[in-house]
CSV table of N, CA and C in Angstrom, one decimal:
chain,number,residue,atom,x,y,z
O,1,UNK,N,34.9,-59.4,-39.1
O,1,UNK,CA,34.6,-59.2,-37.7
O,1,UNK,C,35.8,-58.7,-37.0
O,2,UNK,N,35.7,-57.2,-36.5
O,2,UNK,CA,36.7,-57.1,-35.6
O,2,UNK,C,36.6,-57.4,-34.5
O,3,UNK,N,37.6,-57.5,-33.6
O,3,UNK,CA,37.8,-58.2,-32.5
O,3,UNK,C,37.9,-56.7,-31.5
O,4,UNK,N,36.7,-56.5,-30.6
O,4,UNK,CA,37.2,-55.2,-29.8
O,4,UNK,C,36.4,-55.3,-28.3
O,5,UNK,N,36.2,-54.8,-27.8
O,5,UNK,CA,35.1,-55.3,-26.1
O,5,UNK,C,34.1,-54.3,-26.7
O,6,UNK,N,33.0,-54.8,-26.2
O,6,UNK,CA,31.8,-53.7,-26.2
O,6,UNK,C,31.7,-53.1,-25.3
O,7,UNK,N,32.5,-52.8,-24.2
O,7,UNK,CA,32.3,-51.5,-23.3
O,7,UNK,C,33.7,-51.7,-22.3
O,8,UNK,N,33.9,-50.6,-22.3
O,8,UNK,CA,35.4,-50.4,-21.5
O,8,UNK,C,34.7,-49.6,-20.3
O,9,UNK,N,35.6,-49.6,-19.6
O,9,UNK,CA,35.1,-48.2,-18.1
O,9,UNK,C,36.1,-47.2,-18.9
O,10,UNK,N,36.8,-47.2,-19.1
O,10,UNK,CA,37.8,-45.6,-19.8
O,10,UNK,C,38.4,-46.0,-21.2
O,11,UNK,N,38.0,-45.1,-21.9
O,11,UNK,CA,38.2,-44.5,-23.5
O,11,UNK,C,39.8,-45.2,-23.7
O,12,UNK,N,40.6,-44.2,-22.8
O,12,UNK,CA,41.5,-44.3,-23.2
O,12,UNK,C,42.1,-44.7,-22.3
O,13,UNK,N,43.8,-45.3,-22.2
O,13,UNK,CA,44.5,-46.4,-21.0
O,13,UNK,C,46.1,-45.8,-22.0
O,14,UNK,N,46.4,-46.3,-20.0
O,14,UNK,CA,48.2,-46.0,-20.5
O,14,UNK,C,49.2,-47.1,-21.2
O,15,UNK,N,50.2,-46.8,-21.9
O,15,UNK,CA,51.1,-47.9,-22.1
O,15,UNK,C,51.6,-49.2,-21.3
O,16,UNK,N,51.7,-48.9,-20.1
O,16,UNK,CA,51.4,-49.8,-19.3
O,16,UNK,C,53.2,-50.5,-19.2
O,17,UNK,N,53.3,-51.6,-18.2
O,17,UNK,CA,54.4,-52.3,-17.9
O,17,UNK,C,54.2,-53.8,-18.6
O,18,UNK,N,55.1,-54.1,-19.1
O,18,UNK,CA,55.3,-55.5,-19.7
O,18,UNK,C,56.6,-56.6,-19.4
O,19,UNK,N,56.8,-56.3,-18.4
O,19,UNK,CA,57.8,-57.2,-17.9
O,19,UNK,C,57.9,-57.9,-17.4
O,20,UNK,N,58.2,-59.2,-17.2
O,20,UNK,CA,57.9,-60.7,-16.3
O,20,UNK,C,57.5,-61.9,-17.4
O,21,UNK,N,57.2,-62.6,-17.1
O,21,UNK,CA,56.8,-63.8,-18.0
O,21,UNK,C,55.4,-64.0,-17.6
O,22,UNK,N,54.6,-64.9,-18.9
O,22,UNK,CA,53.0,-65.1,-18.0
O,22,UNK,C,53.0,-66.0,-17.0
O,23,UNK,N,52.5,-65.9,-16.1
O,23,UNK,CA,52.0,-67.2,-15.0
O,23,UNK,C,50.6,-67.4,-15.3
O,24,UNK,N,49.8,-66.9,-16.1
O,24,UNK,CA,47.9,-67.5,-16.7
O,24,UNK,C,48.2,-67.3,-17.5
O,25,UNK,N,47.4,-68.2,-18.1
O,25,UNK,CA,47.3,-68.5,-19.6
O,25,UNK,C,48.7,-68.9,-20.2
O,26,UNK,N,49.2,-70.1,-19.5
O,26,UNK,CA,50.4,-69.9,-20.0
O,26,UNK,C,50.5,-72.3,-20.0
O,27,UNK,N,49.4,-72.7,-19.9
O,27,UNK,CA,49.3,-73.8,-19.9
O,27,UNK,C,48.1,-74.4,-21.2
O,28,UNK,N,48.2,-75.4,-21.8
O,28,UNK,CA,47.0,-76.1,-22.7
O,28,UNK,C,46.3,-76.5,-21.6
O,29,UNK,N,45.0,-75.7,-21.6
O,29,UNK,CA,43.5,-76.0,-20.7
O,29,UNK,C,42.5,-76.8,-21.7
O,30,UNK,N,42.7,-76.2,-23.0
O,30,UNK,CA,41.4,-76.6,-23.6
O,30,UNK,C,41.7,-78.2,-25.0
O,31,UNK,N,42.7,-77.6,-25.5
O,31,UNK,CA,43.2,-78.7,-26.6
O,31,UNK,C,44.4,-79.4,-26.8
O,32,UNK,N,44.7,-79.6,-27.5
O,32,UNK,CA,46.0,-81.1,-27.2
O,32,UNK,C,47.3,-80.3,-27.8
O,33,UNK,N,46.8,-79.4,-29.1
O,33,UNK,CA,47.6,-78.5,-29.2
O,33,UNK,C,47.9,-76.8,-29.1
O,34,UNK,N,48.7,-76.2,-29.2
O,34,UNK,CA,48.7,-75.0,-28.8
O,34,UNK,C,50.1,-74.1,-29.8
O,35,UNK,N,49.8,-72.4,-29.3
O,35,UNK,CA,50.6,-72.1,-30.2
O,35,UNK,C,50.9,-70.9,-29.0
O,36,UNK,N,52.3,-70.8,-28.6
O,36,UNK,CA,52.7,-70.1,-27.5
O,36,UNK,C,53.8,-68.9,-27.7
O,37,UNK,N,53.8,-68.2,-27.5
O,37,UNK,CA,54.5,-66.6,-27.6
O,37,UNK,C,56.4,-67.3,-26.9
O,38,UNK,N,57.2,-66.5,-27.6
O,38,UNK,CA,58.7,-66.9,-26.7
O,38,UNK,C,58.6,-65.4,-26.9
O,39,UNK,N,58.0,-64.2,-27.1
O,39,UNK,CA,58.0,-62.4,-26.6
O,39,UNK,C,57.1,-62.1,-26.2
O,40,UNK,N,57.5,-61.0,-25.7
O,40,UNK,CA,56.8,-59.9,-25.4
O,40,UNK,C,56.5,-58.8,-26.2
O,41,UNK,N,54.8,-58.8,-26.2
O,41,UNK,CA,54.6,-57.4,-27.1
O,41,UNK,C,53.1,-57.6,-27.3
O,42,UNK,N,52.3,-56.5,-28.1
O,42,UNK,CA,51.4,-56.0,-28.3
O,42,UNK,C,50.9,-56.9,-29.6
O,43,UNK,N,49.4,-57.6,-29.4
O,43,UNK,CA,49.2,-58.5,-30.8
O,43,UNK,C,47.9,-57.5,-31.0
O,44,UNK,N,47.6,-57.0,-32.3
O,44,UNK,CA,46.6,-56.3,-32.5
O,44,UNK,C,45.3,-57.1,-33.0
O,45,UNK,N,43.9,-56.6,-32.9
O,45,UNK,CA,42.9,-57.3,-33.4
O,45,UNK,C,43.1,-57.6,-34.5
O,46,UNK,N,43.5,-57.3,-35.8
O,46,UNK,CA,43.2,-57.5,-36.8
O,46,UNK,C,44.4,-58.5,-36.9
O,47,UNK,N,45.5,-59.0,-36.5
O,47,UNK,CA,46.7,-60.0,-36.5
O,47,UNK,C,45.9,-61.4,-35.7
O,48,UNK,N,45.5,-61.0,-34.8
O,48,UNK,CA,44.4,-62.4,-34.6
O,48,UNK,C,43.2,-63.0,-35.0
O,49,UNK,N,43.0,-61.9,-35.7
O,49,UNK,CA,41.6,-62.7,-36.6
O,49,UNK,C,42.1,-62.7,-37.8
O,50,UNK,N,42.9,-62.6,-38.0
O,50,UNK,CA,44.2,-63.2,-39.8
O,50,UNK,C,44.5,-64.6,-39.1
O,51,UNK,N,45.3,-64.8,-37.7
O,51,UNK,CA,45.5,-65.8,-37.1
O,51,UNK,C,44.7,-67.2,-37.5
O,52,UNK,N,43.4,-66.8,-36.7
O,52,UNK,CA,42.0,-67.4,-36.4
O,52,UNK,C,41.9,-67.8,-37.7
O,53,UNK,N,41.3,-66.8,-39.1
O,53,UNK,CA,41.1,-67.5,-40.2
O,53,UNK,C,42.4,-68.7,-40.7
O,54,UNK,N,43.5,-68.3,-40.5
O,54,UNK,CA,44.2,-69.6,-41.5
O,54,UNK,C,44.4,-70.2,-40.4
O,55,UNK,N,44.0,-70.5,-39.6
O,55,UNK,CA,43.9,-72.1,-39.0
O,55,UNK,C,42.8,-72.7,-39.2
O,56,UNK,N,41.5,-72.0,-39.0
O,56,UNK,CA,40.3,-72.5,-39.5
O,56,UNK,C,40.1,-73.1,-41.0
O,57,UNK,N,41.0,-72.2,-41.8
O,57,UNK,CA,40.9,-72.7,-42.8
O,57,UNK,C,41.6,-73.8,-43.4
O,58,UNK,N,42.5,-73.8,-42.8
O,58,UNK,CA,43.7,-75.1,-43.0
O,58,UNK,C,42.9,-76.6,-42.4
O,59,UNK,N,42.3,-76.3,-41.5
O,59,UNK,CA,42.0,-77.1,-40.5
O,59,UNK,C,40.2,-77.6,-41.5
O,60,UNK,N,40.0,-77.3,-42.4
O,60,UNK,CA,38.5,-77.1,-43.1
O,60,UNK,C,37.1,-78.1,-42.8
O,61,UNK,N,37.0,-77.0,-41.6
O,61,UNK,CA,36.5,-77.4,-40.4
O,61,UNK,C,35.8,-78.5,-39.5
O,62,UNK,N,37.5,-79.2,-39.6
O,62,UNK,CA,37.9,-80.1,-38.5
O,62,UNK,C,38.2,-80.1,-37.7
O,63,UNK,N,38.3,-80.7,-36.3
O,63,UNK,CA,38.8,-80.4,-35.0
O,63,UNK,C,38.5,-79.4,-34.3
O,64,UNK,N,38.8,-78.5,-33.1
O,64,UNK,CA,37.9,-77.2,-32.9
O,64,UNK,C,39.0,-76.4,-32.7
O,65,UNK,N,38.9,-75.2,-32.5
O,65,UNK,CA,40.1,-73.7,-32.7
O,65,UNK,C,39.7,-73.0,-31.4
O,66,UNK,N,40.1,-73.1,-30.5
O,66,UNK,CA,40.5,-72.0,-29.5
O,66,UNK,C,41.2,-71.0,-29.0
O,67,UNK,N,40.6,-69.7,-29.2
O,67,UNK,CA,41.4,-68.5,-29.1
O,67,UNK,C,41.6,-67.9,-27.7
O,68,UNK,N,42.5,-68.1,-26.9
O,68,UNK,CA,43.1,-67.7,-25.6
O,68,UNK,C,43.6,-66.3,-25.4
O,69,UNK,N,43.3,-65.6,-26.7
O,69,UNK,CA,43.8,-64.1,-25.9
O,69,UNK,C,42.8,-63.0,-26.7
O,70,UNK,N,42.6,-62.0,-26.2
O,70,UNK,CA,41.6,-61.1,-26.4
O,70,UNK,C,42.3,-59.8,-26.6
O,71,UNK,N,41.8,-58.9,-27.5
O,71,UNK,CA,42.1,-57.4,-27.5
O,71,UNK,C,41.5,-56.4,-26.1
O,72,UNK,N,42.2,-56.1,-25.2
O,72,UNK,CA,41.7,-55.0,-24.0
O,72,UNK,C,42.1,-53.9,-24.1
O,73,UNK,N,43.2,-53.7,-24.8
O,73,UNK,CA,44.0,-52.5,-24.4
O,73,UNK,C,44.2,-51.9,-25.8
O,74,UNK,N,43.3,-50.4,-25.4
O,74,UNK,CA,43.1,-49.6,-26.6
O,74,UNK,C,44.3,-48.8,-27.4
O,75,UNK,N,45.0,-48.7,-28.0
O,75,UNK,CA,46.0,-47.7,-28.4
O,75,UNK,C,45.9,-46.6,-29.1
O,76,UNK,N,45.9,-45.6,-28.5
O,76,UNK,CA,45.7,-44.0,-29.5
O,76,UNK,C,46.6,-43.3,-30.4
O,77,UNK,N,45.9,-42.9,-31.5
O,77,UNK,CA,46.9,-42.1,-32.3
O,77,UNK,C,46.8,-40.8,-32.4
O,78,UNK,N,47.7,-39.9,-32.6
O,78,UNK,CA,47.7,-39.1,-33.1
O,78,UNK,C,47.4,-38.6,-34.7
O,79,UNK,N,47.0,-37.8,-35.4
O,79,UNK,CA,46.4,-37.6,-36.9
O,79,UNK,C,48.0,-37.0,-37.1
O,80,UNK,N,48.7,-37.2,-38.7
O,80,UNK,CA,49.8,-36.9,-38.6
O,80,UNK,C,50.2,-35.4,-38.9
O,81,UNK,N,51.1,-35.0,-39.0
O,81,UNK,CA,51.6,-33.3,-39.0
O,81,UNK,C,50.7,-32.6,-37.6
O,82,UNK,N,50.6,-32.9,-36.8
O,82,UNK,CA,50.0,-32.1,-36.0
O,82,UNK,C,51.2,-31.4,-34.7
O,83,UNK,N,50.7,-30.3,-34.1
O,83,UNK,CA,51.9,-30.1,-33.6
O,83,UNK,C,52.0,-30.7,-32.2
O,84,UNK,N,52.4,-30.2,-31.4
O,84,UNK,CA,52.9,-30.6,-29.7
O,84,UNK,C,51.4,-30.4,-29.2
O,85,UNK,N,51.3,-30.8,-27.9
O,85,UNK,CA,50.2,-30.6,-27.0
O,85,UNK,C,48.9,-31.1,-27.4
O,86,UNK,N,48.1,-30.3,-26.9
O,86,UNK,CA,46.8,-30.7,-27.3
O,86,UNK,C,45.6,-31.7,-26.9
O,87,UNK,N,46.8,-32.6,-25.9
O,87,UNK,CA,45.9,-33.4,-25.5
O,87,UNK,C,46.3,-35.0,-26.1
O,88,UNK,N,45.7,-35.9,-25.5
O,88,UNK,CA,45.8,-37.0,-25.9
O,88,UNK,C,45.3,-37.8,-27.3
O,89,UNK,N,45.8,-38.5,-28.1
O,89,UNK,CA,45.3,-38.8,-29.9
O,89,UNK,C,43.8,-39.9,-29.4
O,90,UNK,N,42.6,-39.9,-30.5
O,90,UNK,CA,41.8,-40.9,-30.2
O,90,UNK,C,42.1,-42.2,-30.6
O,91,UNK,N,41.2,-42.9,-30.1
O,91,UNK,CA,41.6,-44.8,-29.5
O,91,UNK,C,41.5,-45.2,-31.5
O,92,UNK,N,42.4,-45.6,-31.9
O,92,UNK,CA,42.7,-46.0,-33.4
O,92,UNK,C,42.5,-47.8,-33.2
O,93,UNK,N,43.2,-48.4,-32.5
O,93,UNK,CA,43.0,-50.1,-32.3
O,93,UNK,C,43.2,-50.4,-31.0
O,94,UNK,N,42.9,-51.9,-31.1
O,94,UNK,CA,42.7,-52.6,-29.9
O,94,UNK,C,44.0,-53.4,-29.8
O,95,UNK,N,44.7,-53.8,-29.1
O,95,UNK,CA,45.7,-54.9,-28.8
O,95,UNK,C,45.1,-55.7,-27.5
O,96,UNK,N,46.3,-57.1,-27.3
O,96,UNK,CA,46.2,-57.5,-26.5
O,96,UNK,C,47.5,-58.0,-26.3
O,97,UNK,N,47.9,-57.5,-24.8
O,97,UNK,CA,49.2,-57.7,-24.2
O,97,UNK,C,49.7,-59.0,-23.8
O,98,UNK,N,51.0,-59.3,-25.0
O,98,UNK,CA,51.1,-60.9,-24.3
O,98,UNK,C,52.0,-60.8,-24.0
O,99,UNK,N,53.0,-62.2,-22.8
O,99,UNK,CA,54.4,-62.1,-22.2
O,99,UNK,C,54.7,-63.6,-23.0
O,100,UNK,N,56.2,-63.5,-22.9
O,100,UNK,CA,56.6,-64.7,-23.0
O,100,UNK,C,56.0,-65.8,-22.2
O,101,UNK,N,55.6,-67.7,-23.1
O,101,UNK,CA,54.7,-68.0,-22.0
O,101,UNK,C,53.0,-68.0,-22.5
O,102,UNK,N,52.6,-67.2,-22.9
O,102,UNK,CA,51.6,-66.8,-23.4
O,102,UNK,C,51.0,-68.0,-24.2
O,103,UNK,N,49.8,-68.8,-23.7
O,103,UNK,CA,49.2,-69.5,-25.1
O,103,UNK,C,48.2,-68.7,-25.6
O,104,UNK,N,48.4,-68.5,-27.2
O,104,UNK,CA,47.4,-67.7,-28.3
O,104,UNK,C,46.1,-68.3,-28.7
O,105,UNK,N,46.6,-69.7,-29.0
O,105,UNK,CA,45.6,-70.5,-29.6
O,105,UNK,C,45.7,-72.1,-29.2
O,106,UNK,N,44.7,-72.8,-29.4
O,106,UNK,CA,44.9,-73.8,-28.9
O,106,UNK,C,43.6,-74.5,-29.9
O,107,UNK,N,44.7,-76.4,-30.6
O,107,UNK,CA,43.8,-76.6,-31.8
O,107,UNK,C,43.7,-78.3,-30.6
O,108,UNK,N,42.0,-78.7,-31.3
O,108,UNK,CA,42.2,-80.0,-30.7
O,108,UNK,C,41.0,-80.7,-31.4
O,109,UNK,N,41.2,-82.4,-31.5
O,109,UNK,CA,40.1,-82.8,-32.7
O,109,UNK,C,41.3,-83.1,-34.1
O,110,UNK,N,42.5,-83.0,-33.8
O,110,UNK,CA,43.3,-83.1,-35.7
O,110,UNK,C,44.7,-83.8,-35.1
O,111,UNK,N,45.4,-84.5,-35.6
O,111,UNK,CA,46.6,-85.0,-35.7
O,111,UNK,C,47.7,-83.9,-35.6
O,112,UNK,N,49.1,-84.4,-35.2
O,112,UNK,CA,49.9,-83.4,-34.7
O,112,UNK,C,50.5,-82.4,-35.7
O,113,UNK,N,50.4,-83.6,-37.0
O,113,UNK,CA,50.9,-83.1,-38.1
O,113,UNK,C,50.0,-81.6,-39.0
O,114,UNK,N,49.2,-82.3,-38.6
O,114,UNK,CA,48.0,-81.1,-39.2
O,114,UNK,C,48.0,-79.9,-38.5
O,115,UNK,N,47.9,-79.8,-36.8
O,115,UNK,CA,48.1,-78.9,-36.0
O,115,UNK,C,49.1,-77.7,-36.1
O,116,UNK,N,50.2,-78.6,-36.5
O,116,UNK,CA,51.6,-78.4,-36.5
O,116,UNK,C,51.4,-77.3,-37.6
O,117,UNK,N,51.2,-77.8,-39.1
O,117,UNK,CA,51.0,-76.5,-39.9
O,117,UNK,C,50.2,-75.5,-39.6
O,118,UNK,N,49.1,-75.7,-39.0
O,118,UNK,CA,48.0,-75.0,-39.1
O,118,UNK,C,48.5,-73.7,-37.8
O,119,UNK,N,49.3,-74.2,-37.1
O,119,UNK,CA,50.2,-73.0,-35.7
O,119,UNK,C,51.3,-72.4,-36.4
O,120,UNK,N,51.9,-73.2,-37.5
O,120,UNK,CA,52.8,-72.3,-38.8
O,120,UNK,C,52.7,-71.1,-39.5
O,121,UNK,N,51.1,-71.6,-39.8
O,121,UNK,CA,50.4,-70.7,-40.6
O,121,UNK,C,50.0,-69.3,-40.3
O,122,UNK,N,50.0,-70.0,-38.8
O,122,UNK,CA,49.1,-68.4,-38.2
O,122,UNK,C,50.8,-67.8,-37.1
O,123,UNK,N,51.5,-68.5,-36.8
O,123,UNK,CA,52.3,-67.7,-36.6
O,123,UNK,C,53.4,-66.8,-37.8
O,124,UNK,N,53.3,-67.1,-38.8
O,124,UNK,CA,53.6,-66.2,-39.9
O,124,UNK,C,52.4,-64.7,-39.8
O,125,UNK,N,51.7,-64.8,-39.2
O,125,UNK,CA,50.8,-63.6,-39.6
O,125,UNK,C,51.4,-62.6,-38.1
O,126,UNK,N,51.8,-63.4,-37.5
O,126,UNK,CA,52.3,-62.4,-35.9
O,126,UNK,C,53.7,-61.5,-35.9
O,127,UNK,N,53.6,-60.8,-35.6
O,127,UNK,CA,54.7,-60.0,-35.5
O,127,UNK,C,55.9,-60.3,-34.0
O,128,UNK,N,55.3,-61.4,-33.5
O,128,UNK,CA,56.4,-62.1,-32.7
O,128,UNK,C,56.6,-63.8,-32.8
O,129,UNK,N,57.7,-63.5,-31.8
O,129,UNK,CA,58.1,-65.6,-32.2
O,129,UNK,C,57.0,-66.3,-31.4
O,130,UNK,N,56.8,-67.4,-31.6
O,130,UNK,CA,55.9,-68.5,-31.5
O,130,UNK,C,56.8,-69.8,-31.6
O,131,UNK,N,56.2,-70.8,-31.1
O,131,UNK,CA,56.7,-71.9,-30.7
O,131,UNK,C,55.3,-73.4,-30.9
O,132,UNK,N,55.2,-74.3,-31.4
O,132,UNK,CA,54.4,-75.1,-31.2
O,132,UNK,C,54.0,-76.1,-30.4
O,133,UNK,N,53.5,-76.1,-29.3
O,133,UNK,CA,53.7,-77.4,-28.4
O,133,UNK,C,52.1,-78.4,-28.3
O,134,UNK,N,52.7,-79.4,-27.2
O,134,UNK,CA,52.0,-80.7,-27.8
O,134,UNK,C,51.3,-80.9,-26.0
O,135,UNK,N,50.7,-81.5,-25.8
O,135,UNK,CA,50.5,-81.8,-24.5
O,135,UNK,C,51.5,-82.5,-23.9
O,136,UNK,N,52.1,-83.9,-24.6
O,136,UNK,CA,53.5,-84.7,-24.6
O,136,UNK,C,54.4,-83.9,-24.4
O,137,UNK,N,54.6,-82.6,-25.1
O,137,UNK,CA,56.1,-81.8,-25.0
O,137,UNK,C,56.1,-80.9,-23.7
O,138,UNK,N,54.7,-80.6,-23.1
O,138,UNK,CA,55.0,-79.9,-21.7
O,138,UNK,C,55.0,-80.7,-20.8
O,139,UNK,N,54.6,-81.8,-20.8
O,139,UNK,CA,54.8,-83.1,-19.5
O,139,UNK,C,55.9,-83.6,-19.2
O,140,UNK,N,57.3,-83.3,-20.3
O,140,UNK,CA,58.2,-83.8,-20.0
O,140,UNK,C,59.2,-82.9,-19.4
């Protein structure tokens, strides 16, 4: 299942600004535990539903899994050897823009121990750093 919107208002979208830290989505709303971004950068659909499965799976289906960020922002390629100009490349994937701050996922229903690997697991599949926190570890 890829992860993509079923209807955009424009095809295609610019690179955009990424700078600042998150102020939304940057708290545990839904579960006791969570798995939080310390970068900035671009997570693609197919890196979050790699994510999504090995926590589900680790977790064998215990507790519940909440996914806090979504693919919006389309990125275009160019086809390779082509020359200059021509216009803009068509939408190849989806990403979704996260800042430092960022919660990805959030697990709840499992012990901290269990959580703990299971935010391990799926931050090995990301191409940025991650951090694991607890409800206990942001209240203090």
């Amino acid at each position: 299942m890829a992860l993509l919107p079923s209807r955009v208002k424009y095809r295609k979208s610019q690179r955009g600004n990424r700078g600042g830290n998150a102020t939304s989505g940057n708290k545990l709303d839904f579960g006791d535990f969570g798995l939080q971004t310390l970068e900035r950068g671009w997570v693609k659909n197919i890196h979050i539903e790699a994510c999504r499965v090995a926590i589900t799976r680790f977790l064998k289906r215990k507790g519940k899994v909440f996914c806090r960020i979504f693919p919006h922002k389309p990125v275009t390629q160019r086809p390779p050897e082509v020359r200059m100009g021509k216009g803009k490349g068509s939408p190849e994937f989806w990403v979704a823009v996260v800042l430092p701050g960022h919660m990805l996922f959030e697990i709840s229903g499992v012990n901290e121990a269990t959580a703990r690997e299971a935010c391990r697991l799926a931050a090995t599949k990301l191409g940025i750093r991650c951090r694991f926190v607890s409800r206990e570890s942001l209240h203090k």
